[in-house]
Tab-separated table of C-alpha atoms in Angstrom:
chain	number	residue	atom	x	y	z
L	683	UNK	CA	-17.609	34.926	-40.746
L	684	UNK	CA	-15.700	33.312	-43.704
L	685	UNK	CA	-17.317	29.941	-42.719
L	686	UNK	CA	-21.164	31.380	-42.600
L	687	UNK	CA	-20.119	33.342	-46.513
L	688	UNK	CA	-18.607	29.795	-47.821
L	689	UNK	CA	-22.156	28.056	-46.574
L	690	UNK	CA	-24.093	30.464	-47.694
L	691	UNK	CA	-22.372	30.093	-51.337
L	692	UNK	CA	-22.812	26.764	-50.903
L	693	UNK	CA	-26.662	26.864	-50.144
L	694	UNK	CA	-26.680	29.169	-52.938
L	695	UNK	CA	-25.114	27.019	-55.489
L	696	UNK	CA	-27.290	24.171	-54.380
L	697	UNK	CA	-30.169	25.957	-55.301
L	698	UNK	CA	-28.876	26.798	-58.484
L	699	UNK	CA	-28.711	23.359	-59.295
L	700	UNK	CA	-31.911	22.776	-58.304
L	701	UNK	CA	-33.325	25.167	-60.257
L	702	UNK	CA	-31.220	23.990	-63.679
L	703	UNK	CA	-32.232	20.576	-62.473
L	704	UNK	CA	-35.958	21.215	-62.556
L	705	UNK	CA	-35.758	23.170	-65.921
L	706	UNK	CA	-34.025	19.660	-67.122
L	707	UNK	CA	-37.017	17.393	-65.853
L	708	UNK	CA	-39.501	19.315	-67.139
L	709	UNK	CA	-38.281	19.152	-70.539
L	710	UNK	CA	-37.113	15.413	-69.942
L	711	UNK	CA	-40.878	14.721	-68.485
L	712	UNK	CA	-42.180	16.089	-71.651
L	713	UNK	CA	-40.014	13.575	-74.070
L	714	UNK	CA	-40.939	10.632	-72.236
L	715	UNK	CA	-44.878	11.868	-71.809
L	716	UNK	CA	-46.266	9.532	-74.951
L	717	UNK	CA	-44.255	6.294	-73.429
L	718	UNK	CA	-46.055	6.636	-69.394
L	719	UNK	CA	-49.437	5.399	-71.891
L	720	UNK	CA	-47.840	2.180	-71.665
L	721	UNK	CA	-46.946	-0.366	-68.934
L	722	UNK	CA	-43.414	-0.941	-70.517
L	723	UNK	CA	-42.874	2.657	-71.010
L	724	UNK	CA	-44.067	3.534	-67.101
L	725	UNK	CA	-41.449	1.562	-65.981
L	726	UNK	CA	-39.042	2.989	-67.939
L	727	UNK	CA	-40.281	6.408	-66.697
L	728	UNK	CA	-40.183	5.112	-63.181
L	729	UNK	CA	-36.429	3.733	-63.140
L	730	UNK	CA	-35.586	7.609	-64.893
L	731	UNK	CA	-37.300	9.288	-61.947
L	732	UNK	CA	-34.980	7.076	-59.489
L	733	UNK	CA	-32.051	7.582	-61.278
L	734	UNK	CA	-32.811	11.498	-61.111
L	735	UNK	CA	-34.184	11.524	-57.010
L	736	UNK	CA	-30.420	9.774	-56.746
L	737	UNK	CA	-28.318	12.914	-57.985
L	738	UNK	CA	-31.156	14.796	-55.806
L	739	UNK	CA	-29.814	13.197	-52.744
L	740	UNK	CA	-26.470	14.064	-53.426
L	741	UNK	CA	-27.222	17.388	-54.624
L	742	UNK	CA	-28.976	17.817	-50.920
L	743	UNK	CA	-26.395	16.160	-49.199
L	744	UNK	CA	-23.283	17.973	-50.960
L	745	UNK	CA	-24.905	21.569	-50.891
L	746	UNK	CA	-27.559	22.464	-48.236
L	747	UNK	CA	-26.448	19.581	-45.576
L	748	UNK	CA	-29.709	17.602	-45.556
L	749	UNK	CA	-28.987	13.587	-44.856
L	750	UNK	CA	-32.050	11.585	-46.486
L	751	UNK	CA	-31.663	8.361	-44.476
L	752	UNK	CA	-31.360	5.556	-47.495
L	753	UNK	CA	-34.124	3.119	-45.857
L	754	UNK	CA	-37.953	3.892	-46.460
L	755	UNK	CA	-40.592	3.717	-49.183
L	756	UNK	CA	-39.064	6.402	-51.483
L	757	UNK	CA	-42.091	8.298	-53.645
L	758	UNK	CA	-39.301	9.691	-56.708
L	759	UNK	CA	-42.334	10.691	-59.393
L	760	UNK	CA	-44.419	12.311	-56.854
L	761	UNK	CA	-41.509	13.854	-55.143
L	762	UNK	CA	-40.132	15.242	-58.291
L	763	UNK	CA	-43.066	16.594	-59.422
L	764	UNK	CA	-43.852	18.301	-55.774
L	765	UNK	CA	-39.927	20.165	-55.996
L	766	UNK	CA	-41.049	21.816	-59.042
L	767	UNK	CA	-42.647	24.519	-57.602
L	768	UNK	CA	-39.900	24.800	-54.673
L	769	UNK	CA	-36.991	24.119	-57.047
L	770	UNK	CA	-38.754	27.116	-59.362
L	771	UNK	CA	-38.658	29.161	-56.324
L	772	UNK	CA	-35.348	28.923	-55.251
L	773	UNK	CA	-34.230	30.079	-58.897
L	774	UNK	CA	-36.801	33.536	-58.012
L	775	UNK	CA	-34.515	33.780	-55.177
L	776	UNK	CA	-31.283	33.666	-56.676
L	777	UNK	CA	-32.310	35.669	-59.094
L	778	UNK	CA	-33.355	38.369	-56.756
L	779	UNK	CA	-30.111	38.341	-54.849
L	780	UNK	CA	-28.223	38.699	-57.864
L	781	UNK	CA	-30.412	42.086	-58.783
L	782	UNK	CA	-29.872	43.298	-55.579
L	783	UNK	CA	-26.085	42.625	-55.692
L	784	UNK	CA	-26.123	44.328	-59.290
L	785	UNK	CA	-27.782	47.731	-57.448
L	786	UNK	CA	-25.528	47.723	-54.478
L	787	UNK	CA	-22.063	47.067	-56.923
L	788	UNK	CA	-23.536	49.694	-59.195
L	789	UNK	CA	-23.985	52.360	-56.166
L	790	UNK	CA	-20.468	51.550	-54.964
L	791	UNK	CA	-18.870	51.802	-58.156
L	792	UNK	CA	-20.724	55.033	-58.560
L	793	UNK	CA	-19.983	56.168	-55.431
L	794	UNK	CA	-16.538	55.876	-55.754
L	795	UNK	CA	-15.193	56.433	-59.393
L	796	UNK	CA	-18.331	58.567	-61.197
L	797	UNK	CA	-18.134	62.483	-60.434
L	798	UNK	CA	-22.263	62.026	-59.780
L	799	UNK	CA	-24.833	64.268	-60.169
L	800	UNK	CA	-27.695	62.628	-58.563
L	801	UNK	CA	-25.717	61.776	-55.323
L	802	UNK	CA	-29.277	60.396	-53.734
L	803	UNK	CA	-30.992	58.394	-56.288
L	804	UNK	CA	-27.480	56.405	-56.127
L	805	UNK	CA	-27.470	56.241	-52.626
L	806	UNK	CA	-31.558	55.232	-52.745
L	807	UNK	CA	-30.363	52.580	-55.345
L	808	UNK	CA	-27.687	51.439	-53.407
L	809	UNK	CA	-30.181	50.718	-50.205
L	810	UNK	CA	-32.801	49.337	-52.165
L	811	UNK	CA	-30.254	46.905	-53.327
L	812	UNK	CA	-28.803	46.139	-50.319
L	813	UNK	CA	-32.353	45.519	-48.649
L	814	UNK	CA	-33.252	43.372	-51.799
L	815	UNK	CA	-30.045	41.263	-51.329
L	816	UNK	CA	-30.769	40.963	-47.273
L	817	UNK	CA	-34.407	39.721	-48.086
L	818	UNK	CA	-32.943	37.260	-50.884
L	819	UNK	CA	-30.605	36.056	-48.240
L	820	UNK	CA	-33.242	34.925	-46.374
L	821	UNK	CA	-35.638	33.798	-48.934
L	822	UNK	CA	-32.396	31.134	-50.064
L	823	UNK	CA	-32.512	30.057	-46.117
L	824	UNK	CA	-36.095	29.549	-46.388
L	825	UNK	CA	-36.460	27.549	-49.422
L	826	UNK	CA	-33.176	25.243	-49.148
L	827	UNK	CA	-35.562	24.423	-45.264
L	828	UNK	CA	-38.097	23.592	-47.490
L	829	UNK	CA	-36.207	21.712	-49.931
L	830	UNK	CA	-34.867	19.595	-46.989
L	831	UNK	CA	-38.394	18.861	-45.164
L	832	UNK	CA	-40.126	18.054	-48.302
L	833	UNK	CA	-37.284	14.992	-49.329
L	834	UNK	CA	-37.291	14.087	-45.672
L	835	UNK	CA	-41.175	13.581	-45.713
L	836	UNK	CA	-41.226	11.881	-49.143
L	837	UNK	CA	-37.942	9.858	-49.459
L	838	UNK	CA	-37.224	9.714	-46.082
L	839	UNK	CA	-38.861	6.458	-43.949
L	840	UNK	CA	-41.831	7.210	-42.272
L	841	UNK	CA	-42.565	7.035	-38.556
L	842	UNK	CA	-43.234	3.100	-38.882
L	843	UNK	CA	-39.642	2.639	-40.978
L	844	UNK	CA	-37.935	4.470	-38.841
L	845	UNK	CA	-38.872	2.810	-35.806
L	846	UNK	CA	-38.325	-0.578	-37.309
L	847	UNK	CA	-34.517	0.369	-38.216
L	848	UNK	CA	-33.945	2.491	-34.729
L	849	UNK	CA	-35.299	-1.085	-33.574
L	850	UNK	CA	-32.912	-3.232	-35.320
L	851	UNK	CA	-29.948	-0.931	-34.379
L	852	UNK	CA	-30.580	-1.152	-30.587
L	853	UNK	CA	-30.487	-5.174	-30.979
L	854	UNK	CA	-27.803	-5.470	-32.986
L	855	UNK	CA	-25.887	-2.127	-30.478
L	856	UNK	CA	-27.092	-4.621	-27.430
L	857	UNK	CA	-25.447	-7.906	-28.914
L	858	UNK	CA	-22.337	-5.999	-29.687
L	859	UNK	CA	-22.096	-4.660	-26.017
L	860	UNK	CA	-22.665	-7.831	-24.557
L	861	UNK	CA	-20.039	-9.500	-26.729
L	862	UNK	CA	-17.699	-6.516	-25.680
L	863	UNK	CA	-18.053	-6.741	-22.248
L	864	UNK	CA	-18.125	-10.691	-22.053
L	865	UNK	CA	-14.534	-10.495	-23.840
L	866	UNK	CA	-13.810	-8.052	-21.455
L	867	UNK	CA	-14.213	-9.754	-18.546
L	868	UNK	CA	-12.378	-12.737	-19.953
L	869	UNK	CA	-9.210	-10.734	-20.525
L	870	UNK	CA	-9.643	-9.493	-17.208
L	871	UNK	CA	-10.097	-12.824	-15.717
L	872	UNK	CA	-6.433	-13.597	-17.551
L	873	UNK	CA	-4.796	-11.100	-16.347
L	874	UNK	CA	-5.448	-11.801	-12.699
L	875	UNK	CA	-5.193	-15.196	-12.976
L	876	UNK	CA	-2.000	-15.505	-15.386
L	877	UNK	CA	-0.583	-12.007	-13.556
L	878	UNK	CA	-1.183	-10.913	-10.215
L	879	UNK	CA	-2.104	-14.356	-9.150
L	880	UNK	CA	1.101	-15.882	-10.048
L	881	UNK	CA	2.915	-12.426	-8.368
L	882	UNK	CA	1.008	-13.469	-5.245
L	883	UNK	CA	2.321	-17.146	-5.237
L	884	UNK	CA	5.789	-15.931	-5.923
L	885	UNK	CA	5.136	-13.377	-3.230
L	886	UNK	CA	4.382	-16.146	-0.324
L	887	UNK	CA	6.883	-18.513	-1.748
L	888	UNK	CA	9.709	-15.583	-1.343
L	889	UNK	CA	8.488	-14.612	2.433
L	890	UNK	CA	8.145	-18.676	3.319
L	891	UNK	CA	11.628	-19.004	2.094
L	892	UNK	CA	13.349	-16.098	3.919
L	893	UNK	CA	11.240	-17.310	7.344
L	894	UNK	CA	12.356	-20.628	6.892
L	895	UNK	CA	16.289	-19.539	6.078
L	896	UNK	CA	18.984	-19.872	8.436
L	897	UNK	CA	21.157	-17.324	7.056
L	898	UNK	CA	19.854	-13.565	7.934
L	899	UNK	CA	21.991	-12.411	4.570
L	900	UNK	CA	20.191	-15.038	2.534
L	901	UNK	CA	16.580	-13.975	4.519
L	902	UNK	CA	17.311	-10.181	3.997
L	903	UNK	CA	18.121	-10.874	0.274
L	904	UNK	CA	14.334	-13.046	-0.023
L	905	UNK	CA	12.504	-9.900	1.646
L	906	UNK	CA	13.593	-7.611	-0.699
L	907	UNK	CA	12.600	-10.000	-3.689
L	908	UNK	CA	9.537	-10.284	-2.060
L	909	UNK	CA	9.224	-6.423	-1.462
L	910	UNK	CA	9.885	-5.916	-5.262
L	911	UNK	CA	7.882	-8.735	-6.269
L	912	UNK	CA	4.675	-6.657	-3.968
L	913	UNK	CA	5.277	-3.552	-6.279
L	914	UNK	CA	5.227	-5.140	-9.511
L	915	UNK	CA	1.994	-7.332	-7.815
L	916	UNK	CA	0.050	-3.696	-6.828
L	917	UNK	CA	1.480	-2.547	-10.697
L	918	UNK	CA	-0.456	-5.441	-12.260
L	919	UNK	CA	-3.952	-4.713	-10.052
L	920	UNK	CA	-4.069	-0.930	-10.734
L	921	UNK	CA	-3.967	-1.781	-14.061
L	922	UNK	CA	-6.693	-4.199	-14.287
L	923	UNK	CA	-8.539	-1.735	-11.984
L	924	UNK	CA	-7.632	1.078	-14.726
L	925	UNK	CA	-9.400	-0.850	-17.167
L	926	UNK	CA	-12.376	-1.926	-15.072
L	927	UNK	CA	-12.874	1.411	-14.375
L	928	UNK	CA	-10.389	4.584	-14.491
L	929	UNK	CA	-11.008	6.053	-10.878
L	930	UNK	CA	-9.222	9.299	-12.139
L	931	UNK	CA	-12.259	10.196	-14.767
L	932	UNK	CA	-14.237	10.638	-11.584
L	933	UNK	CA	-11.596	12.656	-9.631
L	934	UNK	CA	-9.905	14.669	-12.462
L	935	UNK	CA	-13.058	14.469	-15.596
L	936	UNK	CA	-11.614	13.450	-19.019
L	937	UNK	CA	-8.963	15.546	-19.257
L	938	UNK	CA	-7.209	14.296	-16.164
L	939	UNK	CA	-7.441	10.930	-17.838
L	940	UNK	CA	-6.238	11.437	-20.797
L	941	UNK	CA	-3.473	13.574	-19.754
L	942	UNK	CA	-2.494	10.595	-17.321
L	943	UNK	CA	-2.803	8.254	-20.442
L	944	UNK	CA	-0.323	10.298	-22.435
L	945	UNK	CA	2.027	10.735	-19.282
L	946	UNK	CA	1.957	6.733	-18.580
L	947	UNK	CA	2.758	5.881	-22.267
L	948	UNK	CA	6.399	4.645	-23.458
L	949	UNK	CA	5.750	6.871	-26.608
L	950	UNK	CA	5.241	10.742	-27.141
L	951	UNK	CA	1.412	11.488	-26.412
L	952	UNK	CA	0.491	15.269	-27.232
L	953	UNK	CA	-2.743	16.073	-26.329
L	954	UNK	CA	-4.439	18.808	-27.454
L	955	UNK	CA	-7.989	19.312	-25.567
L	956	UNK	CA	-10.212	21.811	-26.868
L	957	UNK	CA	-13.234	21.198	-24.900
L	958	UNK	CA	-14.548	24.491	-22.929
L	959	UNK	CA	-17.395	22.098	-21.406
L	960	UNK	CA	-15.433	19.455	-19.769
L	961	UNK	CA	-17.672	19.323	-16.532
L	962	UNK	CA	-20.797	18.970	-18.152
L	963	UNK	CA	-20.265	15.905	-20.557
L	964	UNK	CA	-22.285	12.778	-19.485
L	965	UNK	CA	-20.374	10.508	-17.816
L	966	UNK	CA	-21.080	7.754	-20.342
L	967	UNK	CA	-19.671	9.890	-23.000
L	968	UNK	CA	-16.714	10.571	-20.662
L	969	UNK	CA	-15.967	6.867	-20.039
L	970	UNK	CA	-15.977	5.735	-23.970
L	971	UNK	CA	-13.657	9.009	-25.181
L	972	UNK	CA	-11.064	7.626	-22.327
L	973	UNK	CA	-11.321	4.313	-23.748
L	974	UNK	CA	-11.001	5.169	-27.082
L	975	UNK	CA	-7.980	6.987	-26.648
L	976	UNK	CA	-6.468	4.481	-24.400
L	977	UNK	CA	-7.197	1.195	-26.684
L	978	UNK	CA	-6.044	3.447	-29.184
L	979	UNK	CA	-2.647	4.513	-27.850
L	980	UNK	CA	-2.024	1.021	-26.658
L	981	UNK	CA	-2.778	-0.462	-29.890
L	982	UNK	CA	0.140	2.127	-31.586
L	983	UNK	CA	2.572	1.195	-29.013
L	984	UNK	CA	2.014	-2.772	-29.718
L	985	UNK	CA	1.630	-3.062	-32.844
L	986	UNK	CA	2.104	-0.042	-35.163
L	987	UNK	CA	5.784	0.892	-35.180
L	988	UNK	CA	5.364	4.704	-34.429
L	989	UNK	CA	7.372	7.253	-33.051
L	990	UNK	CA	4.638	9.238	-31.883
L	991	UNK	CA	0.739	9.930	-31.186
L	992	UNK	CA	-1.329	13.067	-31.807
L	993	UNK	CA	-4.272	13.040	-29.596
L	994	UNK	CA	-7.350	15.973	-30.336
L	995	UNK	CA	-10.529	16.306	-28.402
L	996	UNK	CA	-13.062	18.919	-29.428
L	997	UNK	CA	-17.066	19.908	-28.960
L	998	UNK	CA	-19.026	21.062	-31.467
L	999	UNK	CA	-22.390	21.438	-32.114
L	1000	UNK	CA	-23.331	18.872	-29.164
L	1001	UNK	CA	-20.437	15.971	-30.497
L	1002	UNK	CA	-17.594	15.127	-29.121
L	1003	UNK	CA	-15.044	14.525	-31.359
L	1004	UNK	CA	-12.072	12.601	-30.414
L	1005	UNK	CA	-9.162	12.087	-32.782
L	1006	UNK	CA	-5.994	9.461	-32.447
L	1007	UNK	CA	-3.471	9.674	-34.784
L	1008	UNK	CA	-0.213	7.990	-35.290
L	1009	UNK	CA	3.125	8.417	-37.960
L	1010	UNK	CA	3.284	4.667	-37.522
L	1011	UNK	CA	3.138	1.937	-40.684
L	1012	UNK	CA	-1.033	2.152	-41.033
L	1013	UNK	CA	-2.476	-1.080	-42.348
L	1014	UNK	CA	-5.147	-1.304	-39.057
L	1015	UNK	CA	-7.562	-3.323	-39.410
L	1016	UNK	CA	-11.133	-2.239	-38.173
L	1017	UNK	CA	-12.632	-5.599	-37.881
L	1018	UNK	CA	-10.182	-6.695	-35.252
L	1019	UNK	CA	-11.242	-7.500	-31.527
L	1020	UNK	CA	-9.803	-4.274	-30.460
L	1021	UNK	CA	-11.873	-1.935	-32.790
L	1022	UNK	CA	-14.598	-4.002	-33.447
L	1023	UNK	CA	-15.149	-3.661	-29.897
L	1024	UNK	CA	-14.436	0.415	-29.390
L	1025	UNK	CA	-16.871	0.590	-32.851
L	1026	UNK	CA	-19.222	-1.098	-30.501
L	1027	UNK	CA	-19.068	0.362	-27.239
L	1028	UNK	CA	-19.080	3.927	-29.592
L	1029	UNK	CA	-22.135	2.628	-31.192
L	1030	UNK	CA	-24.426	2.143	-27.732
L	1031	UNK	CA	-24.115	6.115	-27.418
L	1032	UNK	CA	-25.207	6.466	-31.207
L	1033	UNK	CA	-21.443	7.058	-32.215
L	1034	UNK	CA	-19.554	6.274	-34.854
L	1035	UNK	CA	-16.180	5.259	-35.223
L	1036	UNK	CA	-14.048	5.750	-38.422
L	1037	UNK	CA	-10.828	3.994	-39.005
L	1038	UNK	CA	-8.310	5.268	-41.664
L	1039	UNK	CA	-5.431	3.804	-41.816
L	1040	UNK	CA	-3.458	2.670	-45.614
L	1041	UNK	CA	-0.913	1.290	-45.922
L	1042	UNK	CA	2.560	2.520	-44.931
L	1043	UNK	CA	0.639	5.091	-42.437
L	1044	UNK	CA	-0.938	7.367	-41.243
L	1045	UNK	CA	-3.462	6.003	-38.993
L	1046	UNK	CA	-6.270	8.007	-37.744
L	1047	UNK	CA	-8.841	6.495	-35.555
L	1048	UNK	CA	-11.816	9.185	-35.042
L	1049	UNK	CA	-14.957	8.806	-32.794
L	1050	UNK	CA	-18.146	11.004	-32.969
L	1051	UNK	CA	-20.296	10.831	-29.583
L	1052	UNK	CA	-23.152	12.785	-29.334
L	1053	UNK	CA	-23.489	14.469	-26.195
L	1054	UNK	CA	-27.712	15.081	-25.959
């Protein structure tokens, strides 16, 4: 409830602004009417109007939530001119809400402190303010839509931009991934070769030793190096198998995984998992979150001198949202390997990836997936 009041305020205020701002502009667009006669004096016009559809962006994009991507051919004098009307509009609105607010305080106050003696034409006054101030509500829902579709449509891209930049991303998305999972399979390649490889050798040399020894004390004493040696050998190749692919997201879902992640680390891992829809995430979505945590915690445990990680996983409004944070000494840096390639793999699902982390701490590594 207190979140739906605070937006609505916040719509509200936005169209105020919008409504001051077009008062502004008209008065500006009248000062500056004898210099459009010239082609010096249009330009000058023309860099005012851009200057103006900036603050309009952020005015959108602080207040009623609407995102005008920053790529396109942007149309400011036209689009300026076409949020008159709406901008106009949404000061009618406000204006109306703020009547019927006046009748329904003016009822209450009535109501309560006044000995009245017209009980009903304060009670009438009171309902026709109330229904005012409902229909006003709406009317400010109405117009900030409008407000959004009309600077999507004229300083958003069109169809032809947008598929040009949605084009570029998915090449640039697909080199990144390719990178990532070449370097992937390198460090895999490493660690079999430069770990469970040389476990193996040691292994056979242990057993050919004790078979070829004449003392059984001596023999018994190889075995058991070799039997330790086996563990630490079948340690090594779950791992690499973990990071191939973590069998336990398919028999246990995300949570399972993570909450083996946090049990598994050297450091104190609290999870908190706040995701009521656990079953029905896409696999894909699944299989980056457990990564992203993972890379994440191992990265704190190398390298960033902490005493503990805070772990949060939420849904809302079809994202995933997967938070790692640490009380270590900060100073990550988000163009290394490590992130550079969880920004990537984050990326191929239309994620993003923010890295905070100043120096001297805290660092917070967050990921967005959407789930659609």
């Amino acid at each position: 409830m207190i979140g739906v009041a605070g937006k609505g305020l916040r719509t509200a205020a936005g169209l105020g602004l919008g409504a001051a701002a077009v008062l502004l502009e008209a008065v500006a667009a009248l000062a500056v009417l004898p210099l459009a006669a010239r082609p010096r004096g249009r330009r000058s016009v023309t860099a005012a109007a851009g200057r103006m559809v900036r603050l309009e962006r952020w005015r959108l994009d602080r207040f009623l939530g609407v995102r005008v991507p920053p790529y396109g051919r942007a149309r400011t004098v036209p689009y300026l001119l076409a949020r008159w009307p709406i901008g106009l509009l949404g000061g009618i609105v406000l204006g109306c809400a703020a009547i019927g607010l006046a009748y329904l305080g003016f009822a209450l106050v009535g109501w309560l402190f006044v000995d009245l003696r017209q009980p009903a034409m304060v009670a009438l006054a009171g309902l026709g303010g109330l229904l005012l101030f409902f229909l006003a509500g709406q009317g400010i829902g109405q117009v900030a839509r409008m407000e959004g579709e009309l600077a999507l449509r004229m300083l958003g891209p069109s169809q032809a931009d947008a598929l040009e930049a949605r084009i570029a991303e998915l090449a640039a998305s697909r080199a990144e991934i390719m990178d990532v999972v070449h370097e992937e399979r390198r460090r895999i390649e490493r660690d079999l070769h430069d770990g469970v490889q040389q476990r193996l050798v040691a292994l056979g040399m242990l057993i050919g030793r004790a078979r070829r020894s004449q003392d059984p004390g001596r023999a018994a004493e190889l075995l058991l190096q070799a039997h330790e040696e086996s563990h630490r050998a079948l340690a090594e190749l779950r791992e690499v198998a973990w990071r191939v692919h973590p069998a336990i997201l398919d028999q246990a879902g995300l949570r399972g995984a993570l909450e083996a992640v946090a049990e598994r680390g050297p450091l104190p891992v609290r999870l908190d998992y706040a995701v009521a829809r656990s079953g029905e995430l896409p696999k894909a979505v699944e299989t980056a979150a457990y990564f992203v945590v993972s890379e994440a915690v191992t990265n704190v445990v190398k390298h960033a001198g902490a005493t503990g990680v805070d772990v949060r996983v939420s849904w809302e409004d079809g994202e995933l949202d997967v938070r790692v944070r640490d009380d270590g000494g900060g100073g990550a840096d988000p163009g290394g390997s490590g992130l550079a390639g969880l920004a990537s793999r984050v990326a191929a699902l239309d994620g993003r990836l923010v890295v905070d982390s100043p120096a001297g701490g805290p660092t917070e590594i967050r990921a967005v997936l959407p789930c659609a």
